[in-house]
Coordinates of C-alpha atoms in Angstrom, one line a residue:
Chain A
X1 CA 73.9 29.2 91.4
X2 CA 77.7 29.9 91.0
X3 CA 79.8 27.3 89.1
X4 CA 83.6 27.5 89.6
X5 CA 85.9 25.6 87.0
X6 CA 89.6 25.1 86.8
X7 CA 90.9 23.5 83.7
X8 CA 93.2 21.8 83.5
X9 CA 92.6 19.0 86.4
X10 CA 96.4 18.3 86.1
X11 CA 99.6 20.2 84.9
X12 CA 102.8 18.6 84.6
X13 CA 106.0 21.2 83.7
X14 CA 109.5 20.8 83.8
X15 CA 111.1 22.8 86.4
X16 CA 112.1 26.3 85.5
X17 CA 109.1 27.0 83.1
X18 CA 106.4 29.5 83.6
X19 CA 102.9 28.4 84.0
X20 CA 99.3 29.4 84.0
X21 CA 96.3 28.3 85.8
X22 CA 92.8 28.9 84.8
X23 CA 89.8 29.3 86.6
X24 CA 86.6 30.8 85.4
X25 CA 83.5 31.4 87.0
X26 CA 79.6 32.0 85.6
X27 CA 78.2 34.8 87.8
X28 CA 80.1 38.0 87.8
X29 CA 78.3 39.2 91.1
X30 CA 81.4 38.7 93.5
X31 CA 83.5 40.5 95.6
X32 CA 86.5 38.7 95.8
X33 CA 88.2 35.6 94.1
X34 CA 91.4 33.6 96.4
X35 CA 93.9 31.7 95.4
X36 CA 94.8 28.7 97.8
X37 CA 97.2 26.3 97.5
X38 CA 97.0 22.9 99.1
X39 CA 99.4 20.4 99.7
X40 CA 98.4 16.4 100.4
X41 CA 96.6 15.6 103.0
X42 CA 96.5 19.5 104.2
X43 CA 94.7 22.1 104.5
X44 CA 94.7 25.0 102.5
X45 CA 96.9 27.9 102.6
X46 CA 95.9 31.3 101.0
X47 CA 98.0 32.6 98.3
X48 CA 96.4 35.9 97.2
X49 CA 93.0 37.9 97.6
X50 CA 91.6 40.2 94.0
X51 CA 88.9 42.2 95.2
X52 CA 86.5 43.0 92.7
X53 CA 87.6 46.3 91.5
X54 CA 91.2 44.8 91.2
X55 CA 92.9 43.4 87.9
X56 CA 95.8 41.6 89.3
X57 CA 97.7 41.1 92.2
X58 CA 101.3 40.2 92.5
X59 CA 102.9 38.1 95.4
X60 CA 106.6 37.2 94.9
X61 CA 106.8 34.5 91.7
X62 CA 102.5 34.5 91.1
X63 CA 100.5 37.2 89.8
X64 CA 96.7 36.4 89.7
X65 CA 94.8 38.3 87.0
X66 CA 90.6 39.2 87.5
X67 CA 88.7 39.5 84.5
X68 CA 85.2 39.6 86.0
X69 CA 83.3 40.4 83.2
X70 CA 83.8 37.3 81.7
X71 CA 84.2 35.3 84.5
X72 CA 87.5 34.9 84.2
X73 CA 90.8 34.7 86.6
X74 CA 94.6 33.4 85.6
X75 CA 97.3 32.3 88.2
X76 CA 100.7 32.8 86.7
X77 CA 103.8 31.1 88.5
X78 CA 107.2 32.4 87.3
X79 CA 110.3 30.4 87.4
X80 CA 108.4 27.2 88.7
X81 CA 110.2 24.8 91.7
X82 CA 109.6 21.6 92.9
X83 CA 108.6 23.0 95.9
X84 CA 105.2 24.2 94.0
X85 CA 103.8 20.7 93.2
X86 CA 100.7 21.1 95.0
X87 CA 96.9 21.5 94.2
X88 CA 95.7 25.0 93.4
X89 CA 92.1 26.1 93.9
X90 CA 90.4 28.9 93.3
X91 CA 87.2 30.2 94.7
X92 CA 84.7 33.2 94.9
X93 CA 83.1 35.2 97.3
X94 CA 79.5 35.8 97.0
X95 CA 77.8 37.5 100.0
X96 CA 78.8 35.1 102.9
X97 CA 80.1 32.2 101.1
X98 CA 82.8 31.0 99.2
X99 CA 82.4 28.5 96.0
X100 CA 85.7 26.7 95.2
X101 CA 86.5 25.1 91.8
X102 CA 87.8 21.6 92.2
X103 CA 91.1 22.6 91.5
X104 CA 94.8 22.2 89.5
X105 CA 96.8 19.4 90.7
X106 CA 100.0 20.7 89.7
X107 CA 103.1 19.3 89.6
X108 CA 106.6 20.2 88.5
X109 CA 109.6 17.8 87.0
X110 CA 113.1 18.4 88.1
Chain B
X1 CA 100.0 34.6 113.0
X2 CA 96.9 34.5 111.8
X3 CA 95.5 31.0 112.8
X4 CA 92.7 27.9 112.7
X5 CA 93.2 25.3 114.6
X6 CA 91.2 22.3 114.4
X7 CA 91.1 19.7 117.1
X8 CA 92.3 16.2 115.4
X9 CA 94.4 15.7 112.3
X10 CA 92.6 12.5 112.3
X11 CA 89.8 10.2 113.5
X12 CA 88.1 6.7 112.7
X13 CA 84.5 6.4 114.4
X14 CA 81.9 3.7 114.2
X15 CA 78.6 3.8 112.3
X16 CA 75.8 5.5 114.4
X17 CA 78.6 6.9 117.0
X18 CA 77.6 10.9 117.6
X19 CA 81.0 12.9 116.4
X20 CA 82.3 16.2 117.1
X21 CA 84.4 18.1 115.6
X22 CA 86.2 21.3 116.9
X23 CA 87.6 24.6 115.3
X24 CA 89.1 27.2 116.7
X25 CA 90.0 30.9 116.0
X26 CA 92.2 33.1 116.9
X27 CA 91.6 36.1 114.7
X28 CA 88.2 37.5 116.4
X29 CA 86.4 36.8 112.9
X30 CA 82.8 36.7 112.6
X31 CA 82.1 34.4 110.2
X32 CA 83.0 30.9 110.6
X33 CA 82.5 27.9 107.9
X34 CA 82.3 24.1 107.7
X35 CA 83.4 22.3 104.4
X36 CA 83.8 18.9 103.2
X37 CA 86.0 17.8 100.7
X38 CA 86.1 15.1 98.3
X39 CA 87.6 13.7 95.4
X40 CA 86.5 14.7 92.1
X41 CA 83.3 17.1 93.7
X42 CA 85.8 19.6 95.4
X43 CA 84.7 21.6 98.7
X44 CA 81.2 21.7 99.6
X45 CA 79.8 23.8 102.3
X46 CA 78.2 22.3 105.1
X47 CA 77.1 25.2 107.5
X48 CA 78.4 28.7 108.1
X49 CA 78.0 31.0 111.1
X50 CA 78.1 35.1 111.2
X51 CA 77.6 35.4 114.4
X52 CA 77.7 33.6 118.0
X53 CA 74.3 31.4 117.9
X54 CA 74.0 32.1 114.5
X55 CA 74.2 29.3 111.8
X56 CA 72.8 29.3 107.9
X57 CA 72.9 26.0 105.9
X58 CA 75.3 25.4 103.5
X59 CA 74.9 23.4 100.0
X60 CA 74.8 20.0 102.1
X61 CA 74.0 19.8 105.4
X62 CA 71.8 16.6 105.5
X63 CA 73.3 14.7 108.4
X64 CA 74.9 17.5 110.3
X65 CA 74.3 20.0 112.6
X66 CA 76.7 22.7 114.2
X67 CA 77.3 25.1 117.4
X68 CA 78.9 27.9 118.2
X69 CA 78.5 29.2 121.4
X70 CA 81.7 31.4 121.6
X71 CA 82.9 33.8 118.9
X72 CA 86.2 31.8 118.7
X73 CA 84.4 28.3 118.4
X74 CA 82.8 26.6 116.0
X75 CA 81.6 22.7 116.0
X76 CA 80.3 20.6 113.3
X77 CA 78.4 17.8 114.9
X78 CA 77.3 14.6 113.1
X79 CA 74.7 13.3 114.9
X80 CA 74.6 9.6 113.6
X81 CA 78.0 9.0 111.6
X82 CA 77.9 6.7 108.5
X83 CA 80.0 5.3 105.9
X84 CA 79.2 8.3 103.5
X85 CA 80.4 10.8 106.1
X86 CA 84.1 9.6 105.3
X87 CA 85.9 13.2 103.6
X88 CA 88.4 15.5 104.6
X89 CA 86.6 18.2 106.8
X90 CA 87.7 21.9 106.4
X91 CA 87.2 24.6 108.8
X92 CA 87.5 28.3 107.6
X93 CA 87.1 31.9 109.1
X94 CA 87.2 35.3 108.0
X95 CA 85.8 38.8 108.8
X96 CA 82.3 40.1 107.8
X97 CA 83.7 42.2 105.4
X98 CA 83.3 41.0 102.3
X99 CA 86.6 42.4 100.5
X100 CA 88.8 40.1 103.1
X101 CA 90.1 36.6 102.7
X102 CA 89.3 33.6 104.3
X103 CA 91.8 31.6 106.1
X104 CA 91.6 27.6 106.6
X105 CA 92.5 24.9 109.3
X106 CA 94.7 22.3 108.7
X107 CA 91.6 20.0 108.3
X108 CA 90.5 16.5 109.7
X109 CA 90.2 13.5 108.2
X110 CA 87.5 11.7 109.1
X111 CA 86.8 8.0 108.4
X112 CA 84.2 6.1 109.7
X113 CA 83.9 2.3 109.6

């Protein structure tokens, strides 16, 4: 059975810095892993897609990294804002379903 | 705009009252998902359909049951609400293809007294 984890449960940075969030997962049979962010009391909002065969993907200040072999996928945030204090969650697509870690609550210091 | 819309934002029921819930896509996706989400145990799936009239149990779907009649609809059901049903619920869609992402409503939280 897939196991997602994202470590840390809770990031605080002061505004400005970079930052990286982990996730890791224990089977390597997927075909995609998504990035969502979620803000209180929301739902989730999809932040970028890595298929499989990818290593990275890039979307404006975050670049996710996919190192499948070993289970392993980074979210890096450049130049972090206020406005990114959220929870970030990962999760993987196996066949139909998607298994979510239980997520980064992140938040940045002005 | 790609978008999921379900039906309340929020919703207090009884114990033992029969609850609906509704989500709606606009996207023409073929799969369509149910999860719960809780504090400290993350998102857990409830049921997921591929198909109209198709459904395929999730990691927890004790207590629940779902319909979708209509490509665009999909409804979780709880058939005899209690205490322990209390959670965020999340809807989700995406296309059969497994190399596309999933997109998410803007949930419903659900508390029942």
């Amino acid at each position: 059975k897939q196991e997602v984890t994202q470590i840390p449960a809770a990031l605080s940075v002061p505004e400005g810095e970079n930052l990286v969030l982990n996730c890791s997962f224990t089977d390597s049979a997927i075909y995609n892993l998504q990035w969502f962010r979620q803000d209180p009391g929301k739902g989730l909002t999809s932040l970028l897609l890595i298929q499989s065969s990818q290593r990275e993907q890039t979307s404006g200040r975050l670049n996710a990294s996919l190192d499948k072999s070993s289970g392993r996928s980074t979210l890096y945030i450049a130049a972090s804002q206020p406005g990114d204090s959220a929870t970030y969650l990962c999760a993987v697509r196996g066949n139909e379903k998607l298994t979510f870690g239980t997520g980064t609550r992140l938040t940045i210091i002005p | 705009d790609v978008k999921v819309t379900q039906s309340s934002r929020y919703l207090v029921k009884r114990t033992g009252e029969k609850v609906f819930l509704e989500c709606v896509q606009d996207m023409d996706h073929e799969n369509m998902f149910w999860y719960r989400q809780d504090p400290g145990l993350g998102l857990r799936l409830i049921y997921f359909s591929y198909d109209v009239k198709m459904k395929e149990k999730g990691d927890i779907p004790e207590g629940y049951s779902v319909s979708r009649e209509k490509k665009e609809r999909f409804s979780l059901i709880l058939e005899s609400a209690s205490t322990n049903q209390t959670s965020m619920y999340l809807c989700a869609s995406s296309r059969i293809d497994r190399d596309t992402e999933a997109f998410f409503g803007q949930g419903t939280r659900l508390t029942v007294v």
